[in-house]
């Protein structure tokens, strides 16, 4: 077993229960499932008519509208959850200006 460690510094989440960790957690603890009749398209011709859809959320608090329009919804959800996690961690300044001796990817906000 590897002795490498990982530290979770922040959380981000979009789920059928809400567009943040807080709203999703509140829904879970209240016993809500987030599953509902599919409303995004006509599901009458499919054997399953229920699903868990991510609710509408304001992507402009994460990216400029012009950039967001060029992305599919699932990409927007991943970016929003990642940006939520960075904000929750309190490491926004570190992500924007990492020390010169580090390696890795930079997430743009």
PDB file of N, CA and C in Angstrom:
ATOM      1  N   UNK A   1       0.840  -1.181   0.000  1.00  0.00           N
ATOM      2  CA  UNK A   1       0.000   0.000   0.000  1.00  0.00           C
ATOM      3  C   UNK A   1       0.880   1.237   0.000  1.00  0.00           C
ATOM      4  N   UNK A   2       0.512   2.196  -0.788  1.00  0.00           N
ATOM      5  CA  UNK A   2       1.276   3.431  -0.907  1.00  0.00           C
ATOM      6  C   UNK A   2       1.186   4.260   0.366  1.00  0.00           C
ATOM      7  N   UNK A   3       2.276   4.909   0.699  1.00  0.00           N
ATOM      8  CA  UNK A   3       2.294   5.780   1.876  1.00  0.00           C
ATOM      9  C   UNK A   3       2.051   7.237   1.491  1.00  0.00           C
ATOM     10  N   UNK A   4       1.763   7.478   0.225  1.00  0.00           N
ATOM     11  CA  UNK A   4       1.489   8.844  -0.209  1.00  0.00           C
ATOM     12  C   UNK A   4       0.179   9.307   0.408  1.00  0.00           C
ATOM     13  N   UNK A   5       0.119  10.569   0.746  1.00  0.00           N
ATOM     14  CA  UNK A   5      -1.069  11.113   1.392  1.00  0.00           C
ATOM     15  C   UNK A   5      -1.705  12.195   0.529  1.00  0.00           C
ATOM     16  N   UNK A   6      -2.984  12.332   0.695  1.00  0.00           N
ATOM     17  CA  UNK A   6      -3.747  13.362   0.004  1.00  0.00           C
ATOM     18  C   UNK A   6      -4.495  14.160   1.055  1.00  0.00           C
ATOM     19  N   UNK A   7      -4.503  15.465   0.892  1.00  0.00           N
ATOM     20  CA  UNK A   7      -5.236  16.333   1.807  1.00  0.00           C
ATOM     21  C   UNK A   7      -6.336  17.027   1.014  1.00  0.00           C
ATOM     22  N   UNK A   8      -7.569  16.850   1.444  1.00  0.00           N
ATOM     23  CA  UNK A   8      -8.695  17.534   0.815  1.00  0.00           C
ATOM     24  C   UNK A   8      -8.817  18.892   1.485  1.00  0.00           C
ATOM     25  N   UNK A   9      -8.598  19.943   0.710  1.00  0.00           N
ATOM     26  CA  UNK A   9      -8.604  21.295   1.285  1.00  0.00           C
ATOM     27  C   UNK A   9      -9.890  22.048   1.018  1.00  0.00           C
ATOM     28  N   UNK A  10     -10.685  21.593   0.066  1.00  0.00           N
ATOM     29  CA  UNK A  10     -11.928  22.289  -0.249  1.00  0.00           C
ATOM     30  C   UNK A  10     -12.898  21.367  -0.952  1.00  0.00           C
ATOM     31  N   UNK A  11     -14.172  21.700  -0.864  1.00  0.00           N
ATOM     32  CA  UNK A  11     -15.220  20.893  -1.477  1.00  0.00           C
ATOM     33  C   UNK A  11     -16.016  21.716  -2.478  1.00  0.00           C
ATOM     34  N   UNK A  12     -16.471  21.064  -3.528  1.00  0.00           N
ATOM     35  CA  UNK A  12     -17.351  21.678  -4.503  1.00  0.00           C
ATOM     36  C   UNK A  12     -18.311  20.626  -5.021  1.00  0.00           C
ATOM     37  N   UNK A  13     -19.556  21.000  -5.269  1.00  0.00           N
ATOM     38  CA  UNK A  13     -20.534  20.005  -5.693  1.00  0.00           C
ATOM     39  C   UNK A  13     -21.710  20.638  -6.424  1.00  0.00           C
ATOM     40  N   UNK A  14     -22.105  19.996  -7.502  1.00  0.00           N
ATOM     41  CA  UNK A  14     -23.374  20.273  -8.162  1.00  0.00           C
ATOM     42  C   UNK A  14     -24.086  18.933  -8.238  1.00  0.00           C
ATOM     43  N   UNK A  15     -25.301  18.874  -7.768  1.00  0.00           N
ATOM     44  CA  UNK A  15     -26.052  17.624  -7.747  1.00  0.00           C
ATOM     45  C   UNK A  15     -27.520  17.923  -8.022  1.00  0.00           C
ATOM     46  N   UNK A  16     -28.339  16.894  -8.189  1.00  0.00           N
ATOM     47  CA  UNK A  16     -29.769  17.144  -8.363  1.00  0.00           C
ATOM     48  C   UNK A  16     -30.410  17.847  -7.166  1.00  0.00           C
ATOM     49  N   UNK A  17     -29.723  17.873  -6.043  1.00  0.00           N
ATOM     50  CA  UNK A  17     -30.254  18.525  -4.846  1.00  0.00           C
ATOM     51  C   UNK A  17     -29.871  19.991  -4.741  1.00  0.00           C
ATOM     52  N   UNK A  18     -28.920  20.441  -5.534  1.00  0.00           N
ATOM     53  CA  UNK A  18     -28.535  21.843  -5.473  1.00  0.00           C
ATOM     54  C   UNK A  18     -27.232  22.108  -6.180  1.00  0.00           C
ATOM     55  N   UNK A  19     -26.919  23.385  -6.339  1.00  0.00           N
ATOM     56  CA  UNK A  19     -25.734  23.795  -7.087  1.00  0.00           C
ATOM     57  C   UNK A  19     -24.580  24.178  -6.174  1.00  0.00           C
ATOM     58  N   UNK A  20     -24.558  23.630  -4.960  1.00  0.00           N
ATOM     59  CA  UNK A  20     -23.439  23.867  -4.044  1.00  0.00           C
ATOM     60  C   UNK A  20     -23.383  22.736  -3.029  1.00  0.00           C
ATOM     61  N   UNK A  21     -22.267  22.653  -2.318  1.00  0.00           N
ATOM     62  CA  UNK A  21     -22.133  21.644  -1.263  1.00  0.00           C
ATOM     63  C   UNK A  21     -23.210  21.856  -0.206  1.00  0.00           C
ATOM     64  N   UNK A  22     -23.425  23.108   0.168  1.00  0.00           N
ATOM     65  CA  UNK A  22     -24.373  23.413   1.243  1.00  0.00           C
ATOM     66  C   UNK A  22     -25.793  22.984   0.887  1.00  0.00           C
ATOM     67  N   UNK A  23     -26.267  23.377  -0.306  1.00  0.00           N
ATOM     68  CA  UNK A  23     -27.644  23.033  -0.676  1.00  0.00           C
ATOM     69  C   UNK A  23     -27.806  21.533  -0.904  1.00  0.00           C
ATOM     70  N   UNK A  24     -26.787  20.891  -1.458  1.00  0.00           N
ATOM     71  CA  UNK A  24     -26.849  19.442  -1.649  1.00  0.00           C
ATOM     72  C   UNK A  24     -26.894  18.725  -0.303  1.00  0.00           C
ATOM     73  N   UNK A  25     -26.059  19.164   0.633  1.00  0.00           N
ATOM     74  CA  UNK A  25     -26.022  18.538   1.956  1.00  0.00           C
ATOM     75  C   UNK A  25     -27.343  18.748   2.696  1.00  0.00           C
ATOM     76  N   UNK A  26     -27.895  19.951   2.601  1.00  0.00           N
ATOM     77  CA  UNK A  26     -29.191  20.223   3.239  1.00  0.00           C
ATOM     78  C   UNK A  26     -30.269  19.298   2.681  1.00  0.00           C
ATOM     79  N   UNK A  27     -30.271  19.099   1.374  1.00  0.00           N
ATOM     80  CA  UNK A  27     -31.242  18.201   0.758  1.00  0.00           C
ATOM     81  C   UNK A  27     -31.071  16.764   1.209  1.00  0.00           C
ATOM     82  N   UNK A  28     -29.815  16.317   1.285  1.00  0.00           N
ATOM     83  CA  UNK A  28     -29.545  14.955   1.753  1.00  0.00           C
ATOM     84  C   UNK A  28     -30.007  14.751   3.185  1.00  0.00           C
ATOM     85  N   UNK A  29     -29.643  15.680   4.064  1.00  0.00           N
ATOM     86  CA  UNK A  29     -30.002  15.524   5.476  1.00  0.00           C
ATOM     87  C   UNK A  29     -31.504  15.674   5.707  1.00  0.00           C
ATOM     88  N   UNK A  30     -32.200  16.341   4.785  1.00  0.00           N
ATOM     89  CA  UNK A  30     -33.656  16.468   4.886  1.00  0.00           C
ATOM     90  C   UNK A  30     -34.364  15.245   4.297  1.00  0.00           C
ATOM     91  N   UNK A  31     -33.588  14.329   3.718  1.00  0.00           N
ATOM     92  CA  UNK A  31     -34.171  13.110   3.168  1.00  0.00           C
ATOM     93  C   UNK A  31     -34.680  13.231   1.749  1.00  0.00           C
ATOM     94  N   UNK A  32     -34.278  14.266   1.031  1.00  0.00           N
ATOM     95  CA  UNK A  32     -34.702  14.446  -0.363  1.00  0.00           C
ATOM     96  C   UNK A  32     -33.815  13.600  -1.271  1.00  0.00           C
ATOM     97  N   UNK A  33     -34.383  13.125  -2.374  1.00  0.00           N
ATOM     98  CA  UNK A  33     -33.597  12.281  -3.275  1.00  0.00           C
ATOM     99  C   UNK A  33     -33.054  13.035  -4.481  1.00  0.00           C
ATOM    100  N   UNK A  34     -33.729  14.056  -4.942  1.00  0.00           N
ATOM    101  CA  UNK A  34     -33.301  14.765  -6.138  1.00  0.00           C
ATOM    102  C   UNK A  34     -33.788  14.115  -7.418  1.00  0.00           C
ATOM    103  N   UNK A  35     -34.425  12.963  -7.316  1.00  0.00           N
ATOM    104  CA  UNK A  35     -34.956  12.271  -8.488  1.00  0.00           C
ATOM    105  C   UNK A  35     -36.369  12.786  -8.756  1.00  0.00           C
ATOM    106  N   UNK A  36     -36.646  13.106 -10.017  1.00  0.00           N
ATOM    107  CA  UNK A  36     -37.942  13.673 -10.391  1.00  0.00           C
ATOM    108  C   UNK A  36     -38.241  13.301 -11.844  1.00  0.00           C
ATOM    109  N   UNK A  37     -39.462  13.514 -12.292  1.00  0.00           N
ATOM    110  CA  UNK A  37     -39.755  13.282 -13.711  1.00  0.00           C
ATOM    111  C   UNK A  37     -38.825  14.126 -14.595  1.00  0.00           C
ATOM    112  N   UNK A  38     -38.359  13.545 -15.671  1.00  0.00           N
ATOM    113  CA  UNK A  38     -37.465  14.249 -16.591  1.00  0.00           C
ATOM    114  C   UNK A  38     -38.233  15.381 -17.264  1.00  0.00           C
ATOM    115  N   UNK A  39     -37.684  16.587 -17.161  1.00  0.00           N
ATOM    116  CA  UNK A  39     -38.346  17.761 -17.734  1.00  0.00           C
ATOM    117  C   UNK A  39     -37.521  18.418 -18.833  1.00  0.00           C
ATOM    118  N   UNK A  40     -36.256  18.018 -18.993  1.00  0.00           N
ATOM    119  CA  UNK A  40     -35.374  18.666 -19.961  1.00  0.00           C
ATOM    120  C   UNK A  40     -35.725  18.308 -21.402  1.00  0.00           C
ATOM    121  N   UNK A  41     -36.394  17.165 -21.593  1.00  0.00           N
ATOM    122  CA  UNK A  41     -36.798  16.731 -22.927  1.00  0.00           C
ATOM    123  C   UNK A  41     -38.002  15.801 -22.778  1.00  0.00           C
ATOM    124  N   UNK A  42     -38.640  15.481 -23.889  1.00  0.00           N
ATOM    125  CA  UNK A  42     -39.799  14.588 -23.860  1.00  0.00           C
ATOM    126  C   UNK A  42     -39.313  13.156 -23.684  1.00  0.00           C
ATOM    127  N   UNK A  43     -39.565  12.572 -22.526  1.00  0.00           N
ATOM    128  CA  UNK A  43     -39.084  11.227 -22.212  1.00  0.00           C
ATOM    129  C   UNK A  43     -40.161  10.165 -22.405  1.00  0.00           C
ATOM    130  N   UNK A  44     -41.275  10.513 -23.022  1.00  0.00           N
ATOM    131  CA  UNK A  44     -42.383   9.565 -23.175  1.00  0.00           C
ATOM    132  C   UNK A  44     -42.007   8.317 -23.968  1.00  0.00           C
ATOM    133  N   UNK A  45     -41.078   8.426 -24.900  1.00  0.00           N
ATOM    134  CA  UNK A  45     -40.709   7.271 -25.721  1.00  0.00           C
ATOM    135  C   UNK A  45     -39.640   6.395 -25.060  1.00  0.00           C
ATOM    136  N   UNK A  46     -39.196   6.755 -23.869  1.00  0.00           N
ATOM    137  CA  UNK A  46     -38.178   5.989 -23.160  1.00  0.00           C
ATOM    138  C   UNK A  46     -38.813   5.165 -22.044  1.00  0.00           C
ATOM    139  N   UNK A  47     -38.219   4.010 -21.711  1.00  0.00           N
ATOM    140  CA  UNK A  47     -38.795   3.196 -20.639  1.00  0.00           C
ATOM    141  C   UNK A  47     -38.650   3.838 -19.251  1.00  0.00           C
ATOM    142  N   UNK A  48     -37.680   4.697 -19.090  1.00  0.00           N
ATOM    143  CA  UNK A  48     -37.463   5.378 -17.808  1.00  0.00           C
ATOM    144  C   UNK A  48     -37.790   6.853 -17.998  1.00  0.00           C
ATOM    145  N   UNK A  49     -38.599   7.389 -17.115  1.00  0.00           N
ATOM    146  CA  UNK A  49     -39.027   8.788 -17.237  1.00  0.00           C
ATOM    147  C   UNK A  49     -38.619   9.632 -16.036  1.00  0.00           C
ATOM    148  N   UNK A  50     -37.780   9.068 -15.183  1.00  0.00           N
ATOM    149  CA  UNK A  50     -37.312   9.786 -13.999  1.00  0.00           C
ATOM    150  C   UNK A  50     -35.798   9.880 -14.042  1.00  0.00           C
ATOM    151  N   UNK A  51     -35.263  10.938 -13.474  1.00  0.00           N
ATOM    152  CA  UNK A  51     -33.816  11.103 -13.436  1.00  0.00           C
ATOM    153  C   UNK A  51     -33.418  12.162 -12.433  1.00  0.00           C
ATOM    154  N   UNK A  52     -32.134  12.294 -12.254  1.00  0.00           N
ATOM    155  CA  UNK A  52     -31.597  13.312 -11.358  1.00  0.00           C
ATOM    156  C   UNK A  52     -30.867  14.361 -12.168  1.00  0.00           C
ATOM    157  N   UNK A  53     -31.509  15.476 -12.407  1.00  0.00           N
ATOM    158  CA  UNK A  53     -30.925  16.547 -13.218  1.00  0.00           C
ATOM    159  C   UNK A  53     -30.329  17.626 -12.323  1.00  0.00           C
ATOM    160  N   UNK A  54     -29.190  18.155 -12.734  1.00  0.00           N
ATOM    161  CA  UNK A  54     -28.584  19.280 -12.014  1.00  0.00           C
ATOM    162  C   UNK A  54     -29.456  20.503 -12.265  1.00  0.00           C
ATOM    163  N   UNK A  55     -29.849  21.215 -11.204  1.00  0.00           N
ATOM    164  CA  UNK A  55     -30.712  22.387 -11.400  1.00  0.00           C
ATOM    165  C   UNK A  55     -29.972  23.514 -12.118  1.00  0.00           C
ATOM    166  N   UNK A  56     -30.734  24.433 -12.664  1.00  0.00           N
ATOM    167  CA  UNK A  56     -30.133  25.608 -13.298  1.00  0.00           C
ATOM    168  C   UNK A  56     -29.315  26.378 -12.262  1.00  0.00           C
ATOM    169  N   UNK A  57     -28.190  26.897 -12.685  1.00  0.00           N
ATOM    170  CA  UNK A  57     -27.374  27.720 -11.795  1.00  0.00           C
ATOM    171  C   UNK A  57     -26.723  28.812 -12.619  1.00  0.00           C
ATOM    172  N   UNK A  58     -26.221  29.823 -11.949  1.00  0.00           N
ATOM    173  CA  UNK A  58     -25.655  30.995 -12.618  1.00  0.00           C
ATOM    174  C   UNK A  58     -24.165  30.782 -12.863  1.00  0.00           C
ATOM    175  N   UNK A  59     -23.818  30.382 -14.075  1.00  0.00           N
ATOM    176  CA  UNK A  59     -22.418  30.127 -14.422  1.00  0.00           C
ATOM    177  C   UNK A  59     -21.604  31.412 -14.442  1.00  0.00           C
ATOM    178  N   UNK A  60     -22.261  32.571 -14.541  1.00  0.00           N
ATOM    179  CA  UNK A  60     -21.525  33.836 -14.623  1.00  0.00           C
ATOM    180  C   UNK A  60     -20.765  34.153 -13.336  1.00  0.00           C
ATOM    181  N   UNK A  61     -21.093  33.485 -12.240  1.00  0.00           N
ATOM    182  CA  UNK A  61     -20.315  33.700 -11.022  1.00  0.00           C
ATOM    183  C   UNK A  61     -19.020  32.884 -11.043  1.00  0.00           C
ATOM    184  N   UNK A  62     -18.838  32.080 -12.086  1.00  0.00           N
ATOM    185  CA  UNK A  62     -17.624  31.279 -12.225  1.00  0.00           C
ATOM    186  C   UNK A  62     -16.797  31.683 -13.442  1.00  0.00           C
ATOM    187  N   UNK A  63     -17.461  31.997 -14.553  1.00  0.00           N
ATOM    188  CA  UNK A  63     -16.780  32.344 -15.806  1.00  0.00           C
ATOM    189  C   UNK A  63     -17.551  33.443 -16.525  1.00  0.00           C
ATOM    190  N   UNK A  64     -16.870  34.208 -17.371  1.00  0.00           N
ATOM    191  CA  UNK A  64     -17.597  35.160 -18.216  1.00  0.00           C
ATOM    192  C   UNK A  64     -18.583  34.407 -19.119  1.00  0.00           C
ATOM    193  N   UNK A  65     -19.726  35.003 -19.385  1.00  0.00           N
ATOM    194  CA  UNK A  65     -20.782  34.357 -20.171  1.00  0.00           C
ATOM    195  C   UNK A  65     -20.281  33.912 -21.544  1.00  0.00           C
ATOM    196  N   UNK A  66     -19.414  34.693 -22.164  1.00  0.00           N
ATOM    197  CA  UNK A  66     -18.900  34.348 -23.493  1.00  0.00           C
ATOM    198  C   UNK A  66     -18.131  33.027 -23.455  1.00  0.00           C
ATOM    199  N   UNK A  67     -17.312  32.830 -22.427  1.00  0.00           N
ATOM    200  CA  UNK A  67     -16.567  31.576 -22.300  1.00  0.00           C
ATOM    201  C   UNK A  67     -17.499  30.417 -21.980  1.00  0.00           C
ATOM    202  N   UNK A  68     -18.452  30.644 -21.098  1.00  0.00           N
ATOM    203  CA  UNK A  68     -19.373  29.579 -20.687  1.00  0.00           C
ATOM    204  C   UNK A  68     -20.214  29.089 -21.862  1.00  0.00           C
ATOM    205  N   UNK A  69     -20.607  29.974 -22.760  1.00  0.00           N
ATOM    206  CA  UNK A  69     -21.436  29.585 -23.911  1.00  0.00           C
ATOM    207  C   UNK A  69     -20.712  28.612 -24.831  1.00  0.00           C
ATOM    208  N   UNK A  70     -19.406  28.622 -24.819  1.00  0.00           N
ATOM    209  CA  UNK A  70     -18.626  27.731 -25.683  1.00  0.00           C
ATOM    210  C   UNK A  70     -18.452  26.336 -25.090  1.00  0.00           C
ATOM    211  N   UNK A  71     -18.985  26.100 -23.903  1.00  0.00           N
ATOM    212  CA  UNK A  71     -18.776  24.830 -23.205  1.00  0.00           C
ATOM    213  C   UNK A  71     -20.079  24.058 -23.060  1.00  0.00           C
ATOM    214  N   UNK A  72     -19.974  22.732 -23.151  1.00  0.00           N
ATOM    215  CA  UNK A  72     -21.125  21.886 -22.855  1.00  0.00           C
ATOM    216  C   UNK A  72     -21.456  21.992 -21.375  1.00  0.00           C
ATOM    217  N   UNK A  73     -22.679  21.619 -21.032  1.00  0.00           N
ATOM    218  CA  UNK A  73     -23.132  21.697 -19.648  1.00  0.00           C
ATOM    219  C   UNK A  73     -22.272  20.903 -18.686  1.00  0.00           C
ATOM    220  N   UNK A  74     -21.854  19.687 -19.079  1.00  0.00           N
ATOM    221  CA  UNK A  74     -21.068  18.870 -18.157  1.00  0.00           C
ATOM    222  C   UNK A  74     -19.699  19.487 -17.884  1.00  0.00           C
ATOM    223  N   UNK A  75     -19.145  20.208 -18.842  1.00  0.00           N
ATOM    224  CA  UNK A  75     -17.882  20.913 -18.624  1.00  0.00           C
ATOM    225  C   UNK A  75     -18.107  22.068 -17.652  1.00  0.00           C
ATOM    226  N   UNK A  76     -19.195  22.795 -17.830  1.00  0.00           N
ATOM    227  CA  UNK A  76     -19.524  23.889 -16.913  1.00  0.00           C
ATOM    228  C   UNK A  76     -19.695  23.364 -15.492  1.00  0.00           C
ATOM    229  N   UNK A  77     -20.369  22.226 -15.340  1.00  0.00           N
ATOM    230  CA  UNK A  77     -20.580  21.660 -14.000  1.00  0.00           C
ATOM    231  C   UNK A  77     -19.251  21.298 -13.344  1.00  0.00           C
ATOM    232  N   UNK A  78     -18.368  20.668 -14.109  1.00  0.00           N
ATOM    233  CA  UNK A  78     -17.062  20.296 -13.557  1.00  0.00           C
ATOM    234  C   UNK A  78     -16.246  21.509 -13.151  1.00  0.00           C
ATOM    235  N   UNK A  79     -16.234  22.525 -14.010  1.00  0.00           N
ATOM    236  CA  UNK A  79     -15.513  23.758 -13.673  1.00  0.00           C
ATOM    237  C   UNK A  79     -16.118  24.443 -12.454  1.00  0.00           C
ATOM    238  N   UNK A  80     -17.444  24.516 -12.404  1.00  0.00           N
ATOM    239  CA  UNK A  80     -18.101  25.167 -11.268  1.00  0.00           C
ATOM    240  C   UNK A  80     -17.767  24.445  -9.965  1.00  0.00           C
ATOM    241  N   UNK A  81     -17.827  23.117  -9.969  1.00  0.00           N
ATOM    242  CA  UNK A  81     -17.504  22.357  -8.756  1.00  0.00           C
ATOM    243  C   UNK A  81     -16.037  22.540  -8.372  1.00  0.00           C
ATOM    244  N   UNK A  82     -15.152  22.556  -9.365  1.00  0.00           N
ATOM    245  CA  UNK A  82     -13.735  22.774  -9.080  1.00  0.00           C
ATOM    246  C   UNK A  82     -13.465  24.155  -8.515  1.00  0.00           C
ATOM    247  N   UNK A  83     -14.096  25.171  -9.083  1.00  0.00           N
ATOM    248  CA  UNK A  83     -13.921  26.541  -8.587  1.00  0.00           C
ATOM    249  C   UNK A  83     -14.517  26.677  -7.194  1.00  0.00           C
ATOM    250  N   UNK A  84     -15.665  26.022  -6.944  1.00  0.00           N
ATOM    251  CA  UNK A  84     -16.226  26.017  -5.586  1.00  0.00           C
ATOM    252  C   UNK A  84     -15.221  25.433  -4.596  1.00  0.00           C
ATOM    253  N   UNK A  85     -14.570  24.331  -4.977  1.00  0.00           N
ATOM    254  CA  UNK A  85     -13.601  23.682  -4.093  1.00  0.00           C
ATOM    255  C   UNK A  85     -12.408  24.590  -3.817  1.00  0.00           C
ATOM    256  N   UNK A  86     -11.940  25.284  -4.840  1.00  0.00           N
ATOM    257  CA  UNK A  86     -10.818  26.214  -4.641  1.00  0.00           C
ATOM    258  C   UNK A  86     -11.226  27.339  -3.703  1.00  0.00           C
ATOM    259  N   UNK A  87     -12.406  27.905  -3.924  1.00  0.00           N
ATOM    260  CA  UNK A  87     -12.882  28.981  -3.044  1.00  0.00           C
ATOM    261  C   UNK A  87     -13.067  28.482  -1.615  1.00  0.00           C
ATOM    262  N   UNK A  88     -13.624  27.286  -1.466  1.00  0.00           N
ATOM    263  CA  UNK A  88     -13.855  26.706  -0.140  1.00  0.00           C
ATOM    264  C   UNK A  88     -12.535  26.456   0.589  1.00  0.00           C
ATOM    265  N   UNK A  89     -11.496  26.126  -0.155  1.00  0.00           N
ATOM    266  CA  UNK A  89     -10.200  25.818   0.451  1.00  0.00           C
ATOM    267  C   UNK A  89      -9.490  27.048   0.998  1.00  0.00           C
ATOM    268  N   UNK A  90      -9.845  28.224   0.475  1.00  0.00           N
ATOM    269  CA  UNK A  90      -9.141  29.438   0.880  1.00  0.00           C
ATOM    270  C   UNK A  90      -7.803  29.602   0.178  1.00  0.00           C
ATOM    271  N   UNK A  91      -7.588  28.842  -0.885  1.00  0.00           N
ATOM    272  CA  UNK A  91      -6.308  28.874  -1.595  1.00  0.00           C
ATOM    273  C   UNK A  91      -6.392  29.605  -2.936  1.00  0.00           C
ATOM    274  N   UNK A  92      -7.353  30.494  -3.088  1.00  0.00           N
ATOM    275  CA  UNK A  92      -7.520  31.192  -4.374  1.00  0.00           C
ATOM    276  C   UNK A  92      -6.261  31.943  -4.795  1.00  0.00           C
ATOM    277  N   UNK A  93      -5.640  32.664  -3.878  1.00  0.00           N
ATOM    278  CA  UNK A  93      -4.429  33.415  -4.221  1.00  0.00           C
ATOM    279  C   UNK A  93      -3.299  32.478  -4.616  1.00  0.00           C
ATOM    280  N   UNK A  94      -3.192  31.344  -3.947  1.00  0.00           N
ATOM    281  CA  UNK A  94      -2.152  30.365  -4.254  1.00  0.00           C
ATOM    282  C   UNK A  94      -2.359  29.797  -5.659  1.00  0.00           C
ATOM    283  N   UNK A  95      -3.605  29.539  -6.019  1.00  0.00           N
ATOM    284  CA  UNK A  95      -3.899  28.983  -7.342  1.00  0.00           C
ATOM    285  C   UNK A  95      -3.622  30.014  -8.428  1.00  0.00           C
ATOM    286  N   UNK A  96      -3.939  31.271  -8.150  1.00  0.00           N
ATOM    287  CA  UNK A  96      -3.696  32.325  -9.141  1.00  0.00           C
ATOM    288  C   UNK A  96      -2.213  32.598  -9.333  1.00  0.00           C
ATOM    289  N   UNK A  97      -1.448  32.544  -8.250  1.00  0.00           N
ATOM    290  CA  UNK A  97      -0.011  32.818  -8.316  1.00  0.00           C
ATOM    291  C   UNK A  97       0.750  31.756  -7.525  1.00  0.00           C
ATOM    292  N   UNK A  98       0.887  30.551  -8.101  1.00  0.00           N
ATOM    293  CA  UNK A  98       1.603  29.505  -7.367  1.00  0.00           C
ATOM    294  C   UNK A  98       3.082  29.842  -7.232  1.00  0.00           C
ATOM    295  N   UNK A  99       3.727  29.336  -6.182  1.00  0.00           N
ATOM    296  CA  UNK A  99       5.170  29.548  -6.049  1.00  0.00           C
ATOM    297  C   UNK A  99       5.892  29.006  -7.281  1.00  0.00           C
ATOM    298  N   UNK A 100       7.015  29.596  -7.614  1.00  0.00           N
ATOM    299  CA  UNK A 100       7.739  29.222  -8.829  1.00  0.00           C
ATOM    300  C   UNK A 100       8.306  27.807  -8.781  1.00  0.00           C
ATOM    301  N   UNK A 101       8.447  27.225  -7.604  1.00  0.00           N
ATOM    302  CA  UNK A 101       9.052  25.896  -7.501  1.00  0.00           C
ATOM    303  C   UNK A 101       8.009  24.772  -7.513  1.00  0.00           C
ATOM    304  N   UNK A 102       6.755  25.060  -7.881  1.00  0.00           N
ATOM    305  CA  UNK A 102       5.732  24.014  -7.929  1.00  0.00           C
ATOM    306  C   UNK A 102       5.433  23.636  -9.368  1.00  0.00           C
ATOM    307  N   UNK A 103       4.835  22.470  -9.538  1.00  0.00           N
ATOM    308  CA  UNK A 103       4.437  21.996 -10.857  1.00  0.00           C
ATOM    309  C   UNK A 103       2.960  21.651 -10.814  1.00  0.00           C
ATOM    310  N   UNK A 104       2.319  21.693 -11.952  1.00  0.00           N
ATOM    311  CA  UNK A 104       0.917  21.297 -12.010  1.00  0.00           C
ATOM    312  C   UNK A 104       0.114  22.207 -12.907  1.00  0.00           C
ATOM    313  N   UNK A 105      -1.161  22.005 -12.873  1.00  0.00           N
ATOM    314  CA  UNK A 105      -2.079  22.776 -13.703  1.00  0.00           C
ATOM    315  C   UNK A 105      -2.595  23.980 -12.943  1.00  0.00           C
ATOM    316  N   UNK A 106      -2.977  24.981 -13.697  1.00  0.00           N
ATOM    317  CA  UNK A 106      -3.578  26.176 -13.108  1.00  0.00           C
ATOM    318  C   UNK A 106      -5.026  26.239 -13.561  1.00  0.00           C
ATOM    319  N   UNK A 107      -5.927  26.450 -12.628  1.00  0.00           N
ATOM    320  CA  UNK A 107      -7.335  26.615 -12.955  1.00  0.00           C
ATOM    321  C   UNK A 107      -7.615  28.098 -13.024  1.00  0.00           C
ATOM    322  N   UNK A 108      -8.147  28.530 -14.162  1.00  0.00           N
ATOM    323  CA  UNK A 108      -8.416  29.958 -14.348  1.00  0.00           C
ATOM    324  C   UNK A 108      -9.806  30.296 -13.842  1.00  0.00           C
ATOM    325  N   UNK A 109      -9.924  31.429 -13.148  1.00  0.00           N
ATOM    326  CA  UNK A 109     -11.230  31.876 -12.670  1.00  0.00           C
ATOM    327  C   UNK A 109     -11.638  33.127 -13.379  1.00  0.00           C
TER     328      UNK A 109
END
